[in-house]
PDB file of N, CA and C in Angstrom:
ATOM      1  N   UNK A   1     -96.013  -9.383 126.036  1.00  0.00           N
ATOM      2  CA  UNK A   1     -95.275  -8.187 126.407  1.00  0.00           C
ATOM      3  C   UNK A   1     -94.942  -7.440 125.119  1.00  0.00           C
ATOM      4  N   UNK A   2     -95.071  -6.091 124.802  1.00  0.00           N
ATOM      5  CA  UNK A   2     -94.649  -5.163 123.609  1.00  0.00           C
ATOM      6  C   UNK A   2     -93.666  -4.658 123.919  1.00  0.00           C
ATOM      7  N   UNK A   3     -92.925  -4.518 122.777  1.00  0.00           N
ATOM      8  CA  UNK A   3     -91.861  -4.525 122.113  1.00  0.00           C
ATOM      9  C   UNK A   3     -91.449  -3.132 123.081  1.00  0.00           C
ATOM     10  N   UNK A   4     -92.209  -2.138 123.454  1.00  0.00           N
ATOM     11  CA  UNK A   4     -91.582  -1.053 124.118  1.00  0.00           C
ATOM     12  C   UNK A   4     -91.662  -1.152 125.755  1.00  0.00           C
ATOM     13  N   UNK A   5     -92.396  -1.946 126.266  1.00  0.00           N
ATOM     14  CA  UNK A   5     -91.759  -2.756 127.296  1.00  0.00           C
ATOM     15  C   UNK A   5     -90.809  -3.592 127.696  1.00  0.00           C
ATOM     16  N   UNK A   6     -90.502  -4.096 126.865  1.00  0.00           N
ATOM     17  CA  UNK A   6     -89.435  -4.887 126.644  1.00  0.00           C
ATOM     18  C   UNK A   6     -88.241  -4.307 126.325  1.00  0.00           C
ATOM     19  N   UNK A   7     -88.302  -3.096 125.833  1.00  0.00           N
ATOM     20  CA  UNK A   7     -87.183  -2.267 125.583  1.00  0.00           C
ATOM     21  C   UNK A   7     -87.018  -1.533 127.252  1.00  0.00           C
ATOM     22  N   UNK A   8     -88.131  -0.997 127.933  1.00  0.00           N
ATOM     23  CA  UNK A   8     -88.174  -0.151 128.967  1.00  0.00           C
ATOM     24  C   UNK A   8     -86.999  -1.320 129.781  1.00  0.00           C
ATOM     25  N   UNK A   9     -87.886  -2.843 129.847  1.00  0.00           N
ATOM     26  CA  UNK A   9     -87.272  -3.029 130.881  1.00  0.00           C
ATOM     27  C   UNK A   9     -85.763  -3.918 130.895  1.00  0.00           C
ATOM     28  N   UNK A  10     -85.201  -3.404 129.420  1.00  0.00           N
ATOM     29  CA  UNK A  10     -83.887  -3.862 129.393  1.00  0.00           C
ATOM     30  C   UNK A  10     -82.854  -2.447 129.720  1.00  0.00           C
ATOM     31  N   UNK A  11     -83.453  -1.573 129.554  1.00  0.00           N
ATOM     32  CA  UNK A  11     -83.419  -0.467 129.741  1.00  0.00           C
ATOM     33  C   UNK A  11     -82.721  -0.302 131.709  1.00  0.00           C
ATOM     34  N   UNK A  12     -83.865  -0.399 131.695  1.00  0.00           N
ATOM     35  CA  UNK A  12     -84.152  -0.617 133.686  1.00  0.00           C
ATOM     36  C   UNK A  12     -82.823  -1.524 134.092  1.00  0.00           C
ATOM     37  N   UNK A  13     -82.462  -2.710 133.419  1.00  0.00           N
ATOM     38  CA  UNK A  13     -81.727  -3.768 134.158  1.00  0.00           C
ATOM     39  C   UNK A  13     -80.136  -3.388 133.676  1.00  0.00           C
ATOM     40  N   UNK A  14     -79.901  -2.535 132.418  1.00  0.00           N
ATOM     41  CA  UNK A  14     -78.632  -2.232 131.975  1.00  0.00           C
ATOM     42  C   UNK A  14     -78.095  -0.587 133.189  1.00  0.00           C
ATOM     43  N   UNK A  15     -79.092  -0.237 133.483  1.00  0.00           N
ATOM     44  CA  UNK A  15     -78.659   1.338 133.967  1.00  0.00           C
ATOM     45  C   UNK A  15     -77.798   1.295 135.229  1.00  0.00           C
ATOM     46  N   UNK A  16     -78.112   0.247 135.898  1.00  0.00           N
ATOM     47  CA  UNK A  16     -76.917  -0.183 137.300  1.00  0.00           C
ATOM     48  C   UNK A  16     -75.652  -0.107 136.788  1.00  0.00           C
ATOM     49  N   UNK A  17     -75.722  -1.411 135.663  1.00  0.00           N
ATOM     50  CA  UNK A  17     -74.387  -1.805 134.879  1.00  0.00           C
ATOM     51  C   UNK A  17     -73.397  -0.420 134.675  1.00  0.00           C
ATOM     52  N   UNK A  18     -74.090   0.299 133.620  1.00  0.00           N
ATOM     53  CA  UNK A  18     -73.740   1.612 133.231  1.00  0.00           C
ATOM     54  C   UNK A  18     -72.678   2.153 134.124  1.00  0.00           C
ATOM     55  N   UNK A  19     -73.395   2.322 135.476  1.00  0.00           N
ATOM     56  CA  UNK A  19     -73.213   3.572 136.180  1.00  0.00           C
ATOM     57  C   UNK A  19     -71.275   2.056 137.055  1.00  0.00           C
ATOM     58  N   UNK A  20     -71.853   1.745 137.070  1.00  0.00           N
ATOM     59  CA  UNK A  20     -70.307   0.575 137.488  1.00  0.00           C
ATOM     60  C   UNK A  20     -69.247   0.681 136.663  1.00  0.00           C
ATOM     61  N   UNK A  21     -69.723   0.889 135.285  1.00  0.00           N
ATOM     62  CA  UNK A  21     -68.641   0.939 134.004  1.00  0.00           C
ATOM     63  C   UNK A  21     -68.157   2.280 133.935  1.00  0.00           C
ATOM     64  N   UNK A  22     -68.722   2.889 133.747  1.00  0.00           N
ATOM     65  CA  UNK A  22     -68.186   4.477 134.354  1.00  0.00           C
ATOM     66  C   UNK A  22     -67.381   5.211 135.282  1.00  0.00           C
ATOM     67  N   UNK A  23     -67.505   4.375 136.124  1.00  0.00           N
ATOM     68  CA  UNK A  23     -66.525   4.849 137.192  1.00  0.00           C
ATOM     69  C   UNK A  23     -64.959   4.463 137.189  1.00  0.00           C
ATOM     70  N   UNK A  24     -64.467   5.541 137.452  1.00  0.00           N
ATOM     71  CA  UNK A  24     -63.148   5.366 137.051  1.00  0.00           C
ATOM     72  C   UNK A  24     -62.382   4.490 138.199  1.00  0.00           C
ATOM     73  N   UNK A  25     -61.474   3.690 137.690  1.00  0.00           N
ATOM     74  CA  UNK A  25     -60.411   3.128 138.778  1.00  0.00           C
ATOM     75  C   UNK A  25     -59.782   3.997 139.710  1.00  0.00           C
ATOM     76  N   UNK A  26     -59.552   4.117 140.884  1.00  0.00           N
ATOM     77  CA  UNK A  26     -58.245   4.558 141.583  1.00  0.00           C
ATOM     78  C   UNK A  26     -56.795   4.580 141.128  1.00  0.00           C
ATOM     79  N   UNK A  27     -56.497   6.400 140.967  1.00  0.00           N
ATOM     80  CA  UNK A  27     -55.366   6.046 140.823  1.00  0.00           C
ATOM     81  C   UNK A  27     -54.445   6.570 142.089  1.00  0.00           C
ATOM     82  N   UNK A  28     -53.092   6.279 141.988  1.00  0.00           N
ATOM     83  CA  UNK A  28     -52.087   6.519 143.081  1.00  0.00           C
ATOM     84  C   UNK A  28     -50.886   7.121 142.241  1.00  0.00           C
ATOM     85  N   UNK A  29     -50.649   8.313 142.562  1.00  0.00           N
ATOM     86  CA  UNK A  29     -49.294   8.408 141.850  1.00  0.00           C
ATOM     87  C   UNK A  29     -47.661   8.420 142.798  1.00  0.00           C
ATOM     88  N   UNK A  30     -47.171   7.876 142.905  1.00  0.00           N
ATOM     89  CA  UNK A  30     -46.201   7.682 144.015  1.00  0.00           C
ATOM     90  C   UNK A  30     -44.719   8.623 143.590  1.00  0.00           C
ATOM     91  N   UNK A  31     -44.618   9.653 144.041  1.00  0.00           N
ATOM     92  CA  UNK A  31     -43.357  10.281 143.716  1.00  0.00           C
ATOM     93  C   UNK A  31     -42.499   9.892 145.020  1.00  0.00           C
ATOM     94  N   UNK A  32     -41.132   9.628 144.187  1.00  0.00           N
ATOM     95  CA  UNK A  32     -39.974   9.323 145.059  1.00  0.00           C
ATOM     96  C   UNK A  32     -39.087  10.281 144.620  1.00  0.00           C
ATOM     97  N   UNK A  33     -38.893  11.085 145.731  1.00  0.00           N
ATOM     98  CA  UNK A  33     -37.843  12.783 145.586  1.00  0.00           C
ATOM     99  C   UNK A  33     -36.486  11.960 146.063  1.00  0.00           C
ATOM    100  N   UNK A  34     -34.885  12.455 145.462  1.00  0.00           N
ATOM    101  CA  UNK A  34     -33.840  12.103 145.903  1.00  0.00           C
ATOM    102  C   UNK A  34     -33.327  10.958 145.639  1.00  0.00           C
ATOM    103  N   UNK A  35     -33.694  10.368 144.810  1.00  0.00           N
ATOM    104  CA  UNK A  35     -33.302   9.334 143.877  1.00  0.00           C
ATOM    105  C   UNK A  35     -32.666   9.172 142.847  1.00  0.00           C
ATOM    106  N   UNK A  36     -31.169   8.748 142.753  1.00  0.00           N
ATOM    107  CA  UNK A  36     -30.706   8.508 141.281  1.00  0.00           C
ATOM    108  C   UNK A  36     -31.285   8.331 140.685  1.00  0.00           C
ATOM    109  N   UNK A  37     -31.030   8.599 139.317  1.00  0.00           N
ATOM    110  CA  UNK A  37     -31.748   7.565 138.221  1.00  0.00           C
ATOM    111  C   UNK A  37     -31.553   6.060 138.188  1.00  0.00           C
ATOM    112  N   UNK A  38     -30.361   5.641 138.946  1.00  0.00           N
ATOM    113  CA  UNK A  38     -29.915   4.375 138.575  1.00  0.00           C
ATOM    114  C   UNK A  38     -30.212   3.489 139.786  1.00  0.00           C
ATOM    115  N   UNK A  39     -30.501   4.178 140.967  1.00  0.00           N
ATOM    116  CA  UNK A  39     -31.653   3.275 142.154  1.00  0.00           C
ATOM    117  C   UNK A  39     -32.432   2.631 142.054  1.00  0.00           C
ATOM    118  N   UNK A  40     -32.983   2.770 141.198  1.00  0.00           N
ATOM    119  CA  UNK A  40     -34.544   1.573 141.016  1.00  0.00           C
ATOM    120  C   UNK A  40     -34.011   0.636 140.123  1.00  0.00           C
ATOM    121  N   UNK A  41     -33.219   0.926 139.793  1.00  0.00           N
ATOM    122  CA  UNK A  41     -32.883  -0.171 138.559  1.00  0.00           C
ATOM    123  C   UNK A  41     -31.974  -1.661 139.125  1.00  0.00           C
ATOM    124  N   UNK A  42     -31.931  -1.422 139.947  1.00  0.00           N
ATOM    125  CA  UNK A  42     -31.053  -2.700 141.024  1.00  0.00           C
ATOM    126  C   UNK A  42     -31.893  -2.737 141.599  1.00  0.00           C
ATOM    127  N   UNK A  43     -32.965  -3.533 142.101  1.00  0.00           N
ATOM    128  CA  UNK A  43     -34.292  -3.803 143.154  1.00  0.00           C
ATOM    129  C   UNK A  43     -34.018  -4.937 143.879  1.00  0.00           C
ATOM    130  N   UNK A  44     -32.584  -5.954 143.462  1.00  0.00           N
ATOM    131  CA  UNK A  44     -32.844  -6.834 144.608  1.00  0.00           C
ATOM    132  C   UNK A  44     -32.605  -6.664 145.721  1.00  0.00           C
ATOM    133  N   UNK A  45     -32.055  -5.043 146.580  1.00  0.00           N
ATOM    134  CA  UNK A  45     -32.210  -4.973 147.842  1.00  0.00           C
ATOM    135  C   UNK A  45     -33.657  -4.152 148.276  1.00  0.00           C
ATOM    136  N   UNK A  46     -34.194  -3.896 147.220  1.00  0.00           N
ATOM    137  CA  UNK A  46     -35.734  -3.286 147.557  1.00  0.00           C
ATOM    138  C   UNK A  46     -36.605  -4.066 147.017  1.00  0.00           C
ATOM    139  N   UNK A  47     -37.597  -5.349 148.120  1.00  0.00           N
ATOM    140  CA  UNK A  47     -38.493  -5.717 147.681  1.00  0.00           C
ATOM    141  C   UNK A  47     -39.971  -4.765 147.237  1.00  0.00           C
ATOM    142  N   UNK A  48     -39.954  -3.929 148.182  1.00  0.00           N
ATOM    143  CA  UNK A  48     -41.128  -3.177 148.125  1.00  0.00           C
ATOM    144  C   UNK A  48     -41.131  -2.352 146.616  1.00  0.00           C
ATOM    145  N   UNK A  49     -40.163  -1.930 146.578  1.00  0.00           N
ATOM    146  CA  UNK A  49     -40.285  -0.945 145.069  1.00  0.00           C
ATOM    147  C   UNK A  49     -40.202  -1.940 144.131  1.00  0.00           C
ATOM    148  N   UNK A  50     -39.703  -3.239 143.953  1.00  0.00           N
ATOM    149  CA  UNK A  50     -39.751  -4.592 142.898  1.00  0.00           C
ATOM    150  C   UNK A  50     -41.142  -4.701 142.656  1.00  0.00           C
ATOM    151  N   UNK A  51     -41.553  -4.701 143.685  1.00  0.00           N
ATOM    152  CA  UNK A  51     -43.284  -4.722 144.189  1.00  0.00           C
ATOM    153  C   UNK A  51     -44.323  -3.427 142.973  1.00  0.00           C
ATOM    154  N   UNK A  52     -43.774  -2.294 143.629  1.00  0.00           N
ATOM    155  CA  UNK A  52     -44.464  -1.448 142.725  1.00  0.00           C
ATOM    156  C   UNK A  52     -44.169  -1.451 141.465  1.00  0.00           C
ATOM    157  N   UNK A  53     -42.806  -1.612 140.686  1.00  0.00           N
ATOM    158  CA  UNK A  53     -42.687  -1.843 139.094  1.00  0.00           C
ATOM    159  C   UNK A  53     -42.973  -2.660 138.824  1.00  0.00           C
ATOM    160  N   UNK A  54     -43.324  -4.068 139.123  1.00  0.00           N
ATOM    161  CA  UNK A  54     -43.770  -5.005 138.902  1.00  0.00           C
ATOM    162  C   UNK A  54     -45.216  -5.025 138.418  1.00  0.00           C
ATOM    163  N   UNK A  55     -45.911  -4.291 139.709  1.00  0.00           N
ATOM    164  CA  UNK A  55     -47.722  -4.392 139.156  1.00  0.00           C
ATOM    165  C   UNK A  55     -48.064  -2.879 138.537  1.00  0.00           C
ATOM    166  N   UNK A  56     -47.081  -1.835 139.063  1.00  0.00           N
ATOM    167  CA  UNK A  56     -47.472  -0.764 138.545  1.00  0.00           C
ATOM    168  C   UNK A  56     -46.586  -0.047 136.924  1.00  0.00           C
ATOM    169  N   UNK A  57     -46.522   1.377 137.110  1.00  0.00           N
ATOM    170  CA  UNK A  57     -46.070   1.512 135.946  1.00  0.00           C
ATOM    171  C   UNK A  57     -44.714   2.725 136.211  1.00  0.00           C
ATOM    172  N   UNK A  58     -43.419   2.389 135.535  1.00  0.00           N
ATOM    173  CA  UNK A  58     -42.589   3.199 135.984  1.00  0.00           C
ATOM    174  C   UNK A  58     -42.246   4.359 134.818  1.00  0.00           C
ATOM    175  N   UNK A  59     -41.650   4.882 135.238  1.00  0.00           N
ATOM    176  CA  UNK A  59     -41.222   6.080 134.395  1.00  0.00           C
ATOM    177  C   UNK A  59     -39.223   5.413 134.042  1.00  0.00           C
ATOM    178  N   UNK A  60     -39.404   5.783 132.869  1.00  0.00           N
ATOM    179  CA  UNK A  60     -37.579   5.299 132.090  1.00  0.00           C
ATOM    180  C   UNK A  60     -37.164   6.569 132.280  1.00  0.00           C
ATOM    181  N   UNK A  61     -37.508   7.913 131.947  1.00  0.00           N
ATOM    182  CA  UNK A  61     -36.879   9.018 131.716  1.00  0.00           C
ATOM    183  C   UNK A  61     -38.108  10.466 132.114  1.00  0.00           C
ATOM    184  N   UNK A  62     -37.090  11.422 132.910  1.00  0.00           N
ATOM    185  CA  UNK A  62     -38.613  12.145 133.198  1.00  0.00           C
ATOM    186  C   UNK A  62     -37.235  13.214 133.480  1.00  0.00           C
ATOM    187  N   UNK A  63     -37.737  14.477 132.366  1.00  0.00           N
ATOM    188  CA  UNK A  63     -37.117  15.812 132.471  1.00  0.00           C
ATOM    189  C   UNK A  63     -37.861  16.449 133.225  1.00  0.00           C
ATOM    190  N   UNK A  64     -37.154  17.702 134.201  1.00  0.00           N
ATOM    191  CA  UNK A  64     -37.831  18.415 135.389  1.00  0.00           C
ATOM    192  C   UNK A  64     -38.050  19.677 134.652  1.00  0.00           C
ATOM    193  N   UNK A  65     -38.952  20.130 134.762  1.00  0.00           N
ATOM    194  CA  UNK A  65     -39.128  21.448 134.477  1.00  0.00           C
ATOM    195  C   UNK A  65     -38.020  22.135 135.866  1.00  0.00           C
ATOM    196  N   UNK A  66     -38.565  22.141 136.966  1.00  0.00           N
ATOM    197  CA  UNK A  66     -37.384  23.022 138.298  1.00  0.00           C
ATOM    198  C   UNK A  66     -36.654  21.883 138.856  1.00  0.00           C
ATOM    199  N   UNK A  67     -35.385  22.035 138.261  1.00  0.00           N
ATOM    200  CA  UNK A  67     -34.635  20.489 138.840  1.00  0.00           C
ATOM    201  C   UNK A  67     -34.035  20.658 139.903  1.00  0.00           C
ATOM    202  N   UNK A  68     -34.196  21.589 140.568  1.00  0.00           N
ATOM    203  CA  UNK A  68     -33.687  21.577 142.036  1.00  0.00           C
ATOM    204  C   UNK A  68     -34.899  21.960 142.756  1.00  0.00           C
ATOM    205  N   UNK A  69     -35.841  22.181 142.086  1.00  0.00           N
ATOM    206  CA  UNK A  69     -37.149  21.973 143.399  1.00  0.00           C
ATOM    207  C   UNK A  69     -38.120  21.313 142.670  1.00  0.00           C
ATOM    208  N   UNK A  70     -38.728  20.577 144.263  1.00  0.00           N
ATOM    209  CA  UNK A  70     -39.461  19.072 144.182  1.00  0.00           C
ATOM    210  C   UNK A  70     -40.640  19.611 144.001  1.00  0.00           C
ATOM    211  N   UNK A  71     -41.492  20.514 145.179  1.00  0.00           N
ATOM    212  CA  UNK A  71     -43.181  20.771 144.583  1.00  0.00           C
ATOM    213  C   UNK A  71     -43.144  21.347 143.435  1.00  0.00           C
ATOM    214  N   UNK A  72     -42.214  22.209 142.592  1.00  0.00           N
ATOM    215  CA  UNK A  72     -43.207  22.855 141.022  1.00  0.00           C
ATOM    216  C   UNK A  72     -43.275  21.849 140.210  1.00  0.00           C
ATOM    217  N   UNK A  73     -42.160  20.886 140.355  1.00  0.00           N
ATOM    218  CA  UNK A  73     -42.244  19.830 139.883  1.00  0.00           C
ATOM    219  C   UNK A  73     -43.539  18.799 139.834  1.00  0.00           C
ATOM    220  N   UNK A  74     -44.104  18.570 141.082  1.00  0.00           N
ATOM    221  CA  UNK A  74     -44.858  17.425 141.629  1.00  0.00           C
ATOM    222  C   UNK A  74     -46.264  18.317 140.486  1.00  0.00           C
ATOM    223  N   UNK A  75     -46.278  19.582 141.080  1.00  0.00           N
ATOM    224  CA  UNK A  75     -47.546  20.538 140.693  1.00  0.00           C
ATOM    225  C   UNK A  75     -47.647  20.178 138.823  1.00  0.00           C
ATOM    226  N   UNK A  76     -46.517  20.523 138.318  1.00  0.00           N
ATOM    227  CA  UNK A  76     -46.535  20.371 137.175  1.00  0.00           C
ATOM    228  C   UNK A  76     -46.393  18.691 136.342  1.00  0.00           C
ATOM    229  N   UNK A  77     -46.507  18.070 136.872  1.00  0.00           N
ATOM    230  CA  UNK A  77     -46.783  16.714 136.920  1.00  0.00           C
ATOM    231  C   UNK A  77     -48.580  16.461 136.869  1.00  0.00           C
ATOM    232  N   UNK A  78     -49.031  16.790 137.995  1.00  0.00           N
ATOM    233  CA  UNK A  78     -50.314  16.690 138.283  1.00  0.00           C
ATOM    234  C   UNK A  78     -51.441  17.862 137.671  1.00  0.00           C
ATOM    235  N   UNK A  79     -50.678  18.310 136.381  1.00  0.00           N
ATOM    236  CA  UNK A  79     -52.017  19.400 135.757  1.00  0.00           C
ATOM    237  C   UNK A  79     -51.858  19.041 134.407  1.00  0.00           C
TER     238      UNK A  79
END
C-alpha cells in the first residue's frame, strides 16, 4: 500500500470523528424571574434547584440592565 493511500484512507476513517467533535453540546439557559438574591442560597427546601447548582452553573451576582423589566433583560442576556 503507498504512502498516499494510506494517508487517503486515514483520512476517510478520521472524517466521521471530526464531524462528532464539532458539534456543539446543548445548552439550556434557565432564567428564574422574582427571586431574591438570597433564595437559592438556602436549597434545603428546594431539591430541584440543589439539583441544578449542583450539575449546572450559577450566577453569584448579575446587574440588570432594566431592573424592573424581565424580557429586555432576558434579550440582553442572550446577544
Amino acid at each position: 500500500m503507498s504512502a498516499s493511500s494510506l494517508h487517503l484512507l486515514l483520512l476517510l476513517l478520521l472524517v466521521p470523528h471530526q464531524h462528532q467533535l464539532l458539534q456543539a453540546a446543548p445548552l439550556l439557559v434557565f432564567l428564574v424571574d422574582g427571586f431574591r438574591y438570597d433564595y437559592i442560597s438556602d436549597l434545603t427546601g428546594l431539591p430541584g434547584f440543589r439539583e441544578l447548582v449542583e450539575r449546572g452553573v450559577k450566577v453569584d451576582y448579575l446587574t440588570p440592565d432594566f431592573p424592573s423589566l424581565s424580557y429586555p433583560n432576558y434579550y440582553s442576556l442572550m446577544t
